[in-house]
Tab-separated table of C-alpha atoms and ligand atoms in Angstrom:
chain	number	residue	atom	x	y	z
A	15	MET	CA	0.572	6.353	-39.479
A	16	LYS	CA	0.580	3.406	-37.039
A	17	ARG	CA	1.371	4.957	-33.702
A	18	LYS	CA	-0.632	4.993	-30.505
A	19	ASN	CA	0.223	7.373	-27.638
A	20	ILE	CA	1.386	10.069	-30.012
A	21	VAL	CA	3.564	12.672	-28.300
A	22	ARG	CA	2.872	16.016	-29.871
A	23	LYS	CA	4.864	19.210	-29.759
A	24	LEU	CA	2.422	21.903	-28.590
A	25	LEU	CA	2.973	25.529	-29.513
A	26	GLU	CA	0.675	28.252	-28.204
A	27	VAL	CA	0.827	31.798	-29.507
A	28	ASP	CA	-1.299	34.845	-28.836
A	29	GLU	CA	-1.428	35.986	-32.437
A	30	THR	CA	-0.391	34.660	-35.813
A	31	GLN	CA	-1.502	35.009	-39.387
A	32	SER	CA	-2.658	31.398	-39.751
A	33	THR	CA	-1.836	28.332	-37.667
A	34	ASN	CA	-2.084	26.194	-40.833
A	35	ASP	CA	0.663	28.290	-42.458
A	36	ASP	CA	2.862	28.091	-39.332
A	37	LEU	CA	2.500	24.336	-39.132
A	38	LYS	CA	3.230	23.897	-42.838
A	39	LYS	CA	6.465	25.890	-42.398
A	40	MET	CA	7.399	23.676	-39.424
A	41	ILE	CA	6.804	20.530	-41.488
A	42	TYR	CA	8.895	21.832	-44.411
A	43	GLY	CA	11.726	22.530	-41.961
A	44	SER	CA	11.562	19.127	-40.287
A	45	THR	CA	13.546	16.064	-41.322
A	46	GLU	CA	11.496	13.725	-39.082
A	47	PRO	CA	7.740	13.022	-39.275
A	48	CYS	CA	6.188	16.008	-37.559
A	49	PHE	CA	3.614	15.503	-34.794
A	50	ALA	CA	2.633	18.966	-33.618
A	51	VAL	CA	-0.258	21.213	-32.682
A	52	ILE	CA	-0.127	24.981	-33.056
A	53	THR	CA	-2.849	27.021	-31.416
A	54	ALA	CA	-3.476	30.773	-31.450
A	55	PHE	CA	-5.745	33.076	-29.489
A	56	ARG	CA	-6.358	35.125	-32.643
A	57	GLN	CA	-5.357	34.936	-36.322
A	58	THR	CA	-4.802	37.944	-38.555
A	59	GLY	CA	-5.161	35.987	-41.816
A	60	GLY	CA	-7.204	32.902	-40.970
A	61	ARG	CA	-7.945	30.899	-44.108
A	62	GLY	CA	-10.958	28.802	-45.056
A	63	ARG	CA	-11.817	26.462	-47.909
A	64	LEU	CA	-11.961	27.621	-51.531
A	65	GLY	CA	-9.619	30.551	-50.835
A	66	ARG	CA	-11.989	32.217	-48.399
A	67	SER	CA	-10.905	34.003	-45.246
A	68	PHE	CA	-11.884	32.778	-41.791
A	69	LEU	CA	-12.659	35.510	-39.300
A	70	SER	CA	-10.491	34.772	-36.260
A	71	PRO	CA	-10.684	37.507	-33.619
A	72	ASP	CA	-9.663	37.081	-29.936
A	73	GLY	CA	-11.273	34.374	-27.929
A	74	GLY	CA	-11.898	31.653	-30.473
A	75	LEU	CA	-10.209	28.277	-30.602
A	76	TYR	CA	-7.950	28.194	-33.650
A	77	PHE	CA	-5.492	25.358	-34.077
A	78	SER	CA	-3.781	23.071	-36.553
A	79	ALA	CA	-2.586	19.494	-36.007
A	80	SER	CA	-0.221	17.573	-38.274
A	81	TYR	CA	-0.773	13.985	-39.405
A	82	PRO	CA	2.130	12.224	-41.122
A	83	LEU	CA	0.271	9.763	-43.346
A	84	ASP	CA	1.081	6.419	-44.828
A	85	LYS	CA	2.179	7.124	-48.390
A	86	ASN	CA	-0.594	4.813	-49.652
A	87	THR	CA	-3.310	6.900	-48.060
A	88	LYS	CA	-5.940	7.545	-50.697
A	89	ASN	CA	-9.014	8.591	-48.816
A	90	ILE	CA	-7.724	11.932	-47.558
A	91	PRO	CA	-11.066	13.800	-47.918
A	92	PHE	CA	-12.374	11.571	-45.145
A	93	LEU	CA	-9.903	13.151	-42.726
A	94	THR	CA	-11.865	16.410	-42.789
A	95	LEU	CA	-15.099	14.559	-42.014
A	96	ALA	CA	-13.372	12.628	-39.219
A	97	ALA	CA	-12.040	15.912	-37.812
A	98	GLY	CA	-15.597	17.281	-37.942
A	99	LEU	CA	-16.868	14.244	-36.050
A	100	ALA	CA	-14.074	14.520	-33.457
A	101	ALA	CA	-14.823	18.221	-32.913
A	102	ALA	CA	-18.609	17.634	-32.812
A	103	GLU	CA	-18.251	14.867	-30.215
A	104	ALA	CA	-15.890	16.985	-28.112
A	105	ILE	CA	-18.278	19.961	-28.217
A	106	GLU	CA	-21.204	17.718	-27.258
A	107	LYS	CA	-19.273	16.533	-24.177
A	108	ILE	CA	-18.869	20.078	-22.780
A	109	PRO	CA	-20.880	20.216	-19.534
A	110	THR	CA	-24.023	22.379	-20.017
A	111	SER	CA	-27.567	22.453	-18.717
A	112	THR	CA	-29.051	21.594	-22.137
A	113	LYS	CA	-28.179	18.836	-24.579
A	114	ILE	CA	-25.861	19.906	-27.418
A	115	ASP	CA	-26.565	18.479	-30.882
A	116	CYS	CA	-23.913	19.329	-33.468
A	117	GLU	CA	-24.612	18.814	-37.149
A	118	LEU	CA	-21.923	18.198	-39.771
A	119	LYS	CA	-22.384	20.182	-42.955
A	120	TRP	CA	-20.514	18.265	-45.642
A	121	PRO	CA	-17.628	18.588	-46.194
A	122	ASN	CA	-16.086	20.783	-43.502
A	123	ASP	CA	-18.413	22.743	-41.236
A	124	ILE	CA	-20.104	22.153	-37.908
A	125	TYR	CA	-23.504	23.685	-37.324
A	126	LEU	CA	-25.266	24.365	-34.048
A	127	ASN	CA	-28.963	25.254	-34.139
A	128	GLY	CA	-28.781	25.829	-37.888
A	129	ARG	CA	-25.720	28.117	-37.908
A	130	LYS	CA	-22.021	27.585	-38.515
A	131	VAL	CA	-19.927	27.369	-35.343
A	132	CYS	CA	-16.775	25.677	-36.677
A	133	GLY	CA	-14.874	25.317	-39.947
A	134	ILE	CA	-12.140	22.863	-40.929
A	135	LEU	CA	-9.405	23.266	-43.524
A	136	THR	CA	-7.252	20.233	-44.408
A	137	GLU	CA	-4.120	20.807	-46.467
A	138	LEU	CA	-1.344	18.480	-47.602
A	139	VAL	CA	2.398	19.012	-47.395
A	140	GLY	CA	5.092	17.068	-49.189
A	141	ALA	CA	5.447	14.542	-51.929
A	142	ALA	CA	4.474	10.884	-52.131
A	143	GLU	CA	7.200	9.618	-49.790
A	144	THR	CA	6.517	12.080	-46.974
A	145	LEU	CA	2.917	13.055	-46.941
A	146	THR	CA	1.649	15.090	-44.002
A	147	ALA	CA	-1.872	16.393	-43.573
A	148	VAL	CA	-2.415	19.654	-41.738
A	149	VAL	CA	-5.875	19.739	-40.198
A	150	GLY	CA	-6.859	23.272	-39.181
A	151	ILE	CA	-9.905	23.767	-36.981
A	152	GLY	CA	-11.511	27.085	-36.079
A	153	ILE	CA	-14.265	27.260	-33.470
A	154	ASN	CA	-16.183	30.427	-32.641
A	155	VAL	CA	-16.064	30.315	-28.865
A	156	ARG	CA	-17.155	33.832	-27.898
A	157	ASP	CA	-19.863	35.807	-29.700
A	158	ILE	CA	-18.229	37.448	-32.747
A	159	SER	CA	-21.345	38.989	-34.310
A	160	GLU	CA	-20.008	42.535	-33.703
A	161	GLU	CA	-16.873	41.825	-35.776
A	162	CYS	CA	-18.748	39.861	-38.405
A	163	PRO	CA	-19.837	41.365	-41.748
A	164	HIS	CA	-23.597	42.057	-41.756
A	165	GLU	CA	-24.462	39.493	-44.409
A	166	LEU	CA	-22.834	36.702	-42.371
A	167	ARG	CA	-24.358	37.520	-38.994
A	168	ARG	CA	-27.433	35.329	-39.326
A	169	LYS	CA	-25.371	32.453	-40.707
A	170	ILE	CA	-22.880	32.017	-37.887
A	171	THR	CA	-23.063	31.362	-34.182
A	172	SER	CA	-20.662	30.765	-31.298
A	173	LEU	CA	-20.450	28.338	-28.388
A	174	ASN	CA	-20.992	31.156	-25.865
A	175	GLY	CA	-23.909	32.468	-27.937
A	176	GLU	CA	-25.546	29.040	-27.582
A	177	GLY	CA	-24.976	29.004	-23.804
A	178	ILE	CA	-21.873	26.778	-23.971
A	179	PHE	CA	-18.794	27.867	-22.009
A	180	PRO	CA	-15.925	25.436	-22.605
A	181	ASP	CA	-12.501	25.186	-21.060
A	182	ARG	CA	-10.595	25.944	-24.272
A	183	GLU	CA	-7.602	23.792	-23.370
A	184	ALA	CA	-9.721	20.783	-22.445
A	185	LEU	CA	-11.685	21.153	-25.682
A	186	LEU	CA	-8.484	21.315	-27.734
A	187	ARG	CA	-7.081	18.220	-25.990
A	188	SER	CA	-10.277	16.268	-26.426
A	189	ILE	CA	-10.518	17.000	-30.198
A	190	VAL	CA	-6.866	16.142	-30.872
A	191	GLU	CA	-7.022	12.909	-28.837
A	192	GLU	CA	-10.158	11.816	-30.646
A	193	LEU	CA	-8.720	12.545	-34.087
A	194	ASP	CA	-5.376	10.912	-33.217
A	195	ASN	CA	-7.239	7.743	-32.232
A	196	PHE	CA	-9.214	7.817	-35.447
A	197	VAL	CA	-6.141	8.177	-37.663
A	198	TYR	CA	-4.286	5.515	-35.660
A	199	LEU	CA	-7.173	3.037	-35.898
A	200	GLN	CA	-8.059	3.653	-39.524
A	201	GLY	CA	-4.524	3.526	-40.935
A	202	THR	CA	-4.679	4.406	-44.623
A	203	LEU	CA	-8.308	5.605	-44.238
A	204	ASP	CA	-9.338	3.299	-47.076
A	205	SER	CA	-11.587	1.086	-45.016
A	206	VAL	CA	-13.207	3.482	-42.615
A	207	SER	CA	-15.386	1.627	-40.112
A	208	ASP	CA	-19.149	1.529	-40.678
A	209	GLY	CA	-19.688	2.918	-37.171
A	210	ILE	CA	-17.817	6.134	-37.974
A	211	VAL	CA	-19.621	6.604	-41.282
A	212	GLU	CA	-22.952	6.067	-39.465
A	213	GLU	CA	-22.059	8.646	-36.788
A	214	ILE	CA	-21.189	11.159	-39.488
A	215	ASN	CA	-24.447	10.485	-41.348
A	216	ARG	CA	-26.475	10.675	-38.132
A	217	ARG	CA	-25.265	14.260	-37.785
A	218	SER	CA	-25.502	15.211	-41.458
A	219	TYR	CA	-26.978	18.705	-41.854
A	220	LEU	CA	-27.583	18.347	-45.598
A	221	CYS	CA	-29.310	14.959	-45.624
A	222	GLY	CA	-32.780	15.311	-47.187
A	223	LYS	CA	-32.254	18.971	-48.102
A	224	THR	CA	-32.488	20.315	-51.648
A	225	ILE	CA	-29.037	21.520	-52.589
A	226	GLU	CA	-27.283	23.009	-55.596
A	227	PHE	CA	-23.817	21.992	-56.741
A	228	SER	CA	-21.621	22.526	-59.730
A	229	ASP	CA	-20.666	19.772	-62.192
A	230	ASN	CA	-18.163	20.868	-64.856
A	231	GLY	CA	-19.486	24.420	-64.642
A	232	ARG	CA	-23.184	23.376	-64.743
A	233	LYS	CA	-25.374	24.138	-61.741
A	234	ILE	CA	-27.411	21.089	-60.753
A	235	LYS	CA	-30.113	20.770	-58.107
A	236	GLY	CA	-30.900	17.631	-56.191
A	237	SER	CA	-31.749	16.077	-52.879
A	238	ALA	CA	-28.758	15.343	-50.631
A	239	GLY	CA	-28.437	11.751	-49.504
A	240	GLU	CA	-25.796	9.841	-47.552
A	241	ILE	CA	-22.123	10.571	-47.086
A	242	LYS	CA	-20.222	7.576	-48.443
A	243	LYS	CA	-17.195	5.709	-47.078
A	244	ASP	CA	-14.909	7.578	-49.465
A	245	GLY	CA	-16.148	10.909	-48.109
A	246	ALA	CA	-18.335	11.693	-51.154
A	247	LEU	CA	-21.823	13.172	-50.759
A	248	SER	CA	-24.548	11.422	-52.727
A	249	VAL	CA	-27.107	13.636	-54.422
A	250	PHE	CA	-30.272	12.456	-56.200
A	251	THR	CA	-31.062	14.579	-59.249
A	252	ASN	CA	-33.264	14.374	-62.373
A	253	GLU	CA	-30.168	13.073	-64.157
A	254	GLY	CA	-29.551	10.297	-61.643
A	255	GLU	CA	-27.376	9.881	-58.558
A	256	PHE	CA	-24.196	11.941	-58.288
A	257	HIS	CA	-21.352	11.387	-55.820
A	258	ILE	CA	-19.637	14.695	-55.233
A	259	LYS	CA	-16.168	14.800	-53.720
A	260	PHE	CA	-15.333	18.501	-53.556
A	261	GLY	CA	-16.600	21.926	-54.434
A	262	GLU	CA	-19.280	24.212	-53.151
A	263	VAL	CA	-22.727	23.088	-52.099
A	264	THR	CA	-25.498	25.545	-51.357
A	265	THR	CA	-28.717	24.720	-49.603
A	266	VAL	CA	-31.845	25.613	-51.572
A	267	THR	CA	-34.499	24.331	-49.154
A	268	GLY	CA	-34.643	22.187	-46.161
B	305	LIG	C1	-13.727	27.061	-43.511
B	305	LIG	O1	-14.614	27.569	-42.820
B	305	LIG	O2	-13.787	27.035	-44.766
B	305	LIG	C2	-12.535	26.446	-42.839
B	305	LIG	C3	-11.990	27.316	-41.741
B	305	LIG	C4	-10.751	26.745	-41.085
B	305	LIG	C5	-10.203	27.702	-40.053
B	305	LIG	C6	-9.032	27.129	-39.298
B	305	LIG	S1	-8.600	28.143	-37.911
B	305	LIG	C7	-7.116	27.276	-37.700
B	305	LIG	C8	-6.568	27.025	-39.079
B	305	LIG	N1	-5.821	28.157	-39.571
B	305	LIG	C9	-6.363	28.704	-40.654
B	305	LIG	O3	-5.890	29.679	-41.287
B	305	LIG	N2	-7.473	28.045	-40.995
B	305	LIG	C10	-7.739	26.948	-40.080
């Protein structure tokens, strides 16, 4: 997608099942490349990675943006990391009395003070000739611990819970602009700039932690290393270095 000054259709709704699903329907129904953002105040069926649900009560920032991609785009997993970086940088720019340091938990979460504050779900629509990525971002803006299942409470946080009170619209605009610039500048995403990879690694939550991942059904433990240019996470194990591209990673120690 080589286009600067992208003009996006913006749709705002109070409630929907999932903004990713709405945007996918819009793309299927469109004959032109679709540049849109759909945002909702609450979702009744918010979806996360690996078929999980994403709790989306009132007062969060839930939106999806579409990215028509060059048909030669290979490095699509990097889009999720780039979206994480765009959202982290936008959150860090919110005016507050204390400095905000967001961490990126490979491959799709943002952590604040050790807890998840944002999740990203990237999905693809179409065939080789018309490939469009739907990048869905969910940010816990207000404190949702009351609505949250007990076992999750100590794992998640919110911007308000960390003393951060954003203008939701400004935050949305800032994330989309940042990600639009990234996709415009990086083209097919195959040669992502070193600077962006460094920024992602500087914020890596897993780096140096002992983690467990699954390789063909086997659970393997190792020490998480760098995130590579192709979006893979390197892990040093007794069996050597692995580069993992998808799947679930759990933190054992850190
Ligand atoms: C995850 O935590 O695994 C990813 C969560 C992604 C949530 C966002 S909210 C906007 C968009 N609509 C959805 O149904 N999911 C994404």
